[in-house]
CSV table of C-alpha atoms and ligand atoms in Angstrom, one decimal:
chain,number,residue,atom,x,y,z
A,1,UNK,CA,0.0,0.0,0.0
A,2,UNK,CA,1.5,3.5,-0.7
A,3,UNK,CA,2.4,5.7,1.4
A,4,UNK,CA,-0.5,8.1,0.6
A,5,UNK,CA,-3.4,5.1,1.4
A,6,UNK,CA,-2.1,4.6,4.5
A,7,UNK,CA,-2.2,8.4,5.4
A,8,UNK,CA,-5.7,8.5,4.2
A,9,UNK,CA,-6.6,5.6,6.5
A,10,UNK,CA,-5.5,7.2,9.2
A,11,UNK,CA,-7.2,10.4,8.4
A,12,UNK,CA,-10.1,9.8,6.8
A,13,UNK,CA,-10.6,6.2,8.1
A,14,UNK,CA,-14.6,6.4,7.9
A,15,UNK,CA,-14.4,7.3,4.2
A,16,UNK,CA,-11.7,5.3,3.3
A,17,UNK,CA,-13.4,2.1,5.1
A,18,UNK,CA,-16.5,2.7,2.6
A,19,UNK,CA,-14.2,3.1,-0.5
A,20,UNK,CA,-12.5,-0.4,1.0
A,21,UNK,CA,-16.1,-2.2,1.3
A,22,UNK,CA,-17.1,-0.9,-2.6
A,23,UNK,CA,-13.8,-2.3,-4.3
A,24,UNK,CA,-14.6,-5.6,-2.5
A,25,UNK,CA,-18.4,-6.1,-3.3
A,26,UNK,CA,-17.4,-5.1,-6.8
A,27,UNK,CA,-15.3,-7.8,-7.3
A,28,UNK,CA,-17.5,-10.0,-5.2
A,29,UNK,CA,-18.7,-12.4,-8.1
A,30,UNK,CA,-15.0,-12.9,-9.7
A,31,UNK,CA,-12.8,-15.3,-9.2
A,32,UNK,CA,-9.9,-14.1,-7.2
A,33,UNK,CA,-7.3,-14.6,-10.4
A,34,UNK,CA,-9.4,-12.2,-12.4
A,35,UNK,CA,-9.8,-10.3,-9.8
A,36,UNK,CA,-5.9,-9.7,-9.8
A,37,UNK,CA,-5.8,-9.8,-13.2
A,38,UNK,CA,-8.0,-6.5,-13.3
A,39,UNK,CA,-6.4,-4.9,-10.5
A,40,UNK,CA,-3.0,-5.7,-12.3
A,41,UNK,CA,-4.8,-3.9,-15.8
A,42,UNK,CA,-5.5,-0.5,-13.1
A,43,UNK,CA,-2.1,-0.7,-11.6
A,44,UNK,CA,-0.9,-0.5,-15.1
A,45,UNK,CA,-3.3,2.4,-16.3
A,46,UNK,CA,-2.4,4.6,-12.7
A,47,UNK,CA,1.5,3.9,-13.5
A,48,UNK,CA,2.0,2.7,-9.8
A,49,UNK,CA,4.8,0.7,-9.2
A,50,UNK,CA,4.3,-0.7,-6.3
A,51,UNK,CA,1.3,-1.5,-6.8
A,52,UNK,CA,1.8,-3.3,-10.2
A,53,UNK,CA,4.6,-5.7,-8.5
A,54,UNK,CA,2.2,-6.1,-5.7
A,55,UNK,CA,-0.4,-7.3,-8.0
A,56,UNK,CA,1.1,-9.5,-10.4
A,57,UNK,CA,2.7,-11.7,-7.6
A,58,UNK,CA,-0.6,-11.7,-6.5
A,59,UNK,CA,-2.4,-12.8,-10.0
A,60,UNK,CA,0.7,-15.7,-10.1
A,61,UNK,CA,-0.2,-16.6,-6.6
A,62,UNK,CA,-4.0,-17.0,-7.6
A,63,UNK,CA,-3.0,-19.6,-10.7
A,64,UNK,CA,-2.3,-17.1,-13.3
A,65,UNK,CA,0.7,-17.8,-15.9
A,66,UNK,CA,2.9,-14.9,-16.8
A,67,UNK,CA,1.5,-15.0,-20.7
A,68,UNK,CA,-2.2,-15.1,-18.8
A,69,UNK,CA,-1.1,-11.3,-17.1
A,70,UNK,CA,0.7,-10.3,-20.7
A,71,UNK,CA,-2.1,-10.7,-22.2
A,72,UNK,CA,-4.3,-9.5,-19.9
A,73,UNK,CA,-2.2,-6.0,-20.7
A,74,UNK,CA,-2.2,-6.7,-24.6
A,75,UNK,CA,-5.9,-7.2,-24.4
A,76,UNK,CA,-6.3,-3.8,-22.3
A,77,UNK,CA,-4.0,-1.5,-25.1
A,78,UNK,CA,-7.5,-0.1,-26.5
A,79,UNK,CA,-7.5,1.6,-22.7
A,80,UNK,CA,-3.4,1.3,-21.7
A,81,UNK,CA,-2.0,2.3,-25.1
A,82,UNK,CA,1.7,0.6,-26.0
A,83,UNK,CA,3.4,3.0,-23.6
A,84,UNK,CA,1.6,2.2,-20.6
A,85,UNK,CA,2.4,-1.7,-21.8
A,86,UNK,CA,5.6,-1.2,-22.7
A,87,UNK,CA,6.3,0.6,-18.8
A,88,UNK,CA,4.6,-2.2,-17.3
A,89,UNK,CA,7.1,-4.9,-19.1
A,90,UNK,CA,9.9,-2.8,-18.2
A,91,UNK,CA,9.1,-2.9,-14.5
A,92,UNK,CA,8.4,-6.6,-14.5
A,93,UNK,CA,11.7,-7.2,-16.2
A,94,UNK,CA,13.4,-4.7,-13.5
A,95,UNK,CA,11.3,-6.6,-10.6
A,96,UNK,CA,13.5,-10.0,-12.3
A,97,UNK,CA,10.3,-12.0,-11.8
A,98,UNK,CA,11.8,-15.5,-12.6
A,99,UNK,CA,8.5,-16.3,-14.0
A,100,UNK,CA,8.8,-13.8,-16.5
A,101,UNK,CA,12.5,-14.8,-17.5
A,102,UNK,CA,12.8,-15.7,-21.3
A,103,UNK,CA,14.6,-19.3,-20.4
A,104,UNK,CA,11.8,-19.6,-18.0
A,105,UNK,CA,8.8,-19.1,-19.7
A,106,UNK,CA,9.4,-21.7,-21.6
A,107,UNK,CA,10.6,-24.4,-18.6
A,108,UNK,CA,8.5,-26.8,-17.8
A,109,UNK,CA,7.6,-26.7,-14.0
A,110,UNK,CA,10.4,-29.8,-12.4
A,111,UNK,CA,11.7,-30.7,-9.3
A,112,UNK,CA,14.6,-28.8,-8.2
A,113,UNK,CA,17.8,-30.0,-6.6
A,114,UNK,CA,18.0,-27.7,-3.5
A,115,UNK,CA,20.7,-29.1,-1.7
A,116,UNK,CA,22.0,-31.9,0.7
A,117,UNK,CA,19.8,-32.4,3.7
A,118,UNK,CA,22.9,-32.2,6.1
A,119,UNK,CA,23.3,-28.6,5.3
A,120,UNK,CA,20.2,-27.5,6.7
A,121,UNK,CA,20.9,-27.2,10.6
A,122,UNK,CA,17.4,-28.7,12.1
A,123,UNK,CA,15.4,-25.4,13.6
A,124,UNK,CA,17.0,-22.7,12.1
A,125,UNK,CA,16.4,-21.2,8.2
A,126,UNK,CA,19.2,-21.0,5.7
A,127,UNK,CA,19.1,-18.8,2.5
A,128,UNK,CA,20.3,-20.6,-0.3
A,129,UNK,CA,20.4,-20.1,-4.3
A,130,UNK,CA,19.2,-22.5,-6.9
A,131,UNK,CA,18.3,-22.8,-10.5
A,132,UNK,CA,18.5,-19.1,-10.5
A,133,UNK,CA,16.0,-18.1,-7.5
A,134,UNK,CA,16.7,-17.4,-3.7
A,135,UNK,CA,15.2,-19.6,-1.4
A,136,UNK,CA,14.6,-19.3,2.5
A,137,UNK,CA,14.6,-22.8,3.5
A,138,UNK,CA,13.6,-23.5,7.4
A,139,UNK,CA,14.1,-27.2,8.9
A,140,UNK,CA,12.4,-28.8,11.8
A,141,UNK,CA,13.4,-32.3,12.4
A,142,UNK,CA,12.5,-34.1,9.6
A,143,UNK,CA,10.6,-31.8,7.7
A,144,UNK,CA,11.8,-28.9,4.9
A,145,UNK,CA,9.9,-26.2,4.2
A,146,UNK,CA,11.0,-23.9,1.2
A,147,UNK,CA,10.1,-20.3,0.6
A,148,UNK,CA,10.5,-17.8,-2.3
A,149,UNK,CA,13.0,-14.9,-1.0
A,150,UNK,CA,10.9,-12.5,-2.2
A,151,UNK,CA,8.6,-10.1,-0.1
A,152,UNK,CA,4.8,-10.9,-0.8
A,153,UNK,CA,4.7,-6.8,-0.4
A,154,UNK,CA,6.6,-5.5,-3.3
A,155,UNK,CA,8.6,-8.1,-4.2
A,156,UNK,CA,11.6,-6.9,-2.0
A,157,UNK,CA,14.7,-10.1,-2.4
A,158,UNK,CA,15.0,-10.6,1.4
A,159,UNK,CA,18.7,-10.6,2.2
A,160,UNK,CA,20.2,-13.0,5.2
A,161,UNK,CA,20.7,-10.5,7.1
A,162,UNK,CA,16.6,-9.8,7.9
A,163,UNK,CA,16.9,-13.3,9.2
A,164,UNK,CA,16.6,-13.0,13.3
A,165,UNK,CA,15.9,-16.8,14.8
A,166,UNK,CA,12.8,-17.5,12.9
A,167,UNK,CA,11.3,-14.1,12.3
A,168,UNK,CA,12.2,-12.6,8.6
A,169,UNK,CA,11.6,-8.8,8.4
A,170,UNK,CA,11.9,-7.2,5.2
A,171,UNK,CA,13.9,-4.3,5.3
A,172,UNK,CA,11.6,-2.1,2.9
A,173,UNK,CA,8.3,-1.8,5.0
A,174,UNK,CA,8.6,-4.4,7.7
A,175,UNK,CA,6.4,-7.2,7.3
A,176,UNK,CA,7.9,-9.6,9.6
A,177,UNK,CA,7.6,-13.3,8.6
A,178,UNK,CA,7.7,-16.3,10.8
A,179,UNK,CA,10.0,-18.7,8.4
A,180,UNK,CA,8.5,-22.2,10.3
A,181,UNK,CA,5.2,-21.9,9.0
A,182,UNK,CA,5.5,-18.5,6.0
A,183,UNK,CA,3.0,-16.6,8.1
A,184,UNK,CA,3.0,-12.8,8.1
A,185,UNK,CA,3.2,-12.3,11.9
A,186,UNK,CA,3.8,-8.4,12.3
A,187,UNK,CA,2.7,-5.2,9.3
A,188,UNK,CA,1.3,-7.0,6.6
A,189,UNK,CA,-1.4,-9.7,5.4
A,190,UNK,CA,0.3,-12.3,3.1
A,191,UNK,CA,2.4,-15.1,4.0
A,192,UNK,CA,5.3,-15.7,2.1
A,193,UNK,CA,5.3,-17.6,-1.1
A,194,UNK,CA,6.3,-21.6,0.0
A,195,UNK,CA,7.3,-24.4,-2.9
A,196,UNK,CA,6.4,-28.0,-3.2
A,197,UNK,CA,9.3,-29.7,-1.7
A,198,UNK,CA,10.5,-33.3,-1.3
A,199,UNK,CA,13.4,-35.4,0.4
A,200,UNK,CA,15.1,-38.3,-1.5
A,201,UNK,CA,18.1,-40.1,-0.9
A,202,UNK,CA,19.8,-37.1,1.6
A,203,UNK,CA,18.9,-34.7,-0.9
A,204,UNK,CA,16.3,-31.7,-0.6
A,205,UNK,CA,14.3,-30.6,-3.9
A,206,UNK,CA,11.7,-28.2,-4.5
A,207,UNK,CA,8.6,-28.1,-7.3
A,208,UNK,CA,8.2,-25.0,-9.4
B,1,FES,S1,8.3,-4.9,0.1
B,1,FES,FE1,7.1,-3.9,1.5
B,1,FES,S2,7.4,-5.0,3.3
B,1,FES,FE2,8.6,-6.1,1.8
């Protein structure tokens, strides 16, 4: 949320609750990817941002495909015009969505080899790179769990150093993430983004 929405919640917070109430009984009746599909189209037509990189990491959370929010712009130029599109590309190419990467558009999803289980120290997290993403990956006991490093917020890469036992703060506005379950604990409202993962052989691999 900008800056200026959260100043007019605190000012005008009767208003602003009944502008909050209309966009959500507007979009009532949609399902919630075309629901962030269109508030992805209006991100792009107001030029925000943040916004925009909030809502596209929202549309791929809800099951849409990057070529599913591409065209959901090409289909809007009638009301975005090419340089509104051609903005919007450029920020999701700056954001380095690894969905929207050229080598991985084209990947079919597959089981990634994360690492081996031994170098996961059992109730702590550990950041760790692979197949070109960073991943938070927390152990307890037996069992992996394997987040995207990105902030669900704006799509902030979450460096080690945010990591404080098992809270994860991003340093941009602060939501504060609890790594053994992904929950947003302090700030904010979405969890992190968590992978399939498996265990075979020693070996710790994630889906995506
Ligand atoms: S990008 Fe805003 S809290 Fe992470």
């Amino acid at each position: 949320m900008s800056d200026a929405l959260s100043y007019l919640i605190r000012a005008r917070p009767e208003a602003m609750r009944h502008y909050f109430r209309f966009l959500k009984e507007t979009g009532k009746h949609l399902d919630p990817k075309t629901r962030s599909l269109i508030s992805v189209i209006t991100k792009v037509h107001a030029q925000t941002e943040a916004g925009l990189k909030q809502y596209v990491r929202r549309a791929l959370d809800d099951g849409a495909t990057p070529t599913e929010i591409l065209d959901a712009l090409l289909m809007a130029f009638p009301a975005l015009g090419l340089s509104k599109i051609v903005w919007a590309v450029d920020v999701l190419l700056k954001s380095d969505l690894a969905e929207f990467r050229v080598e991985s558009r084209h990947a079919a999803p597959a089981w990634r080899r994360v690492g081996e289980l031994k170098r996961f120290a059992a109730g702590a997290a550990t950041r760790i790179e692979c197949d070109g993403r960073a991943l938070f990956v927390y152990r307890s006991g037996r069992t992996f769990r394997v987040y995207d490093s990105h902030c669900p917020h704006e799509r902030t890469d979450i460096p080690l150093e945010a990591l404080s036992g098992r809270e994860l703060k991003c340093p941009k506005h602060g939501w504060t993430f609890d790594v053994a379950n992904g929950a947003c604990i302090s700030v904010g409202t979405r969890p992190l983004r968590r992978y399939r993962s498996k265990t075979e052989r020693g070996v710790l691999y994630a889906h995506w």
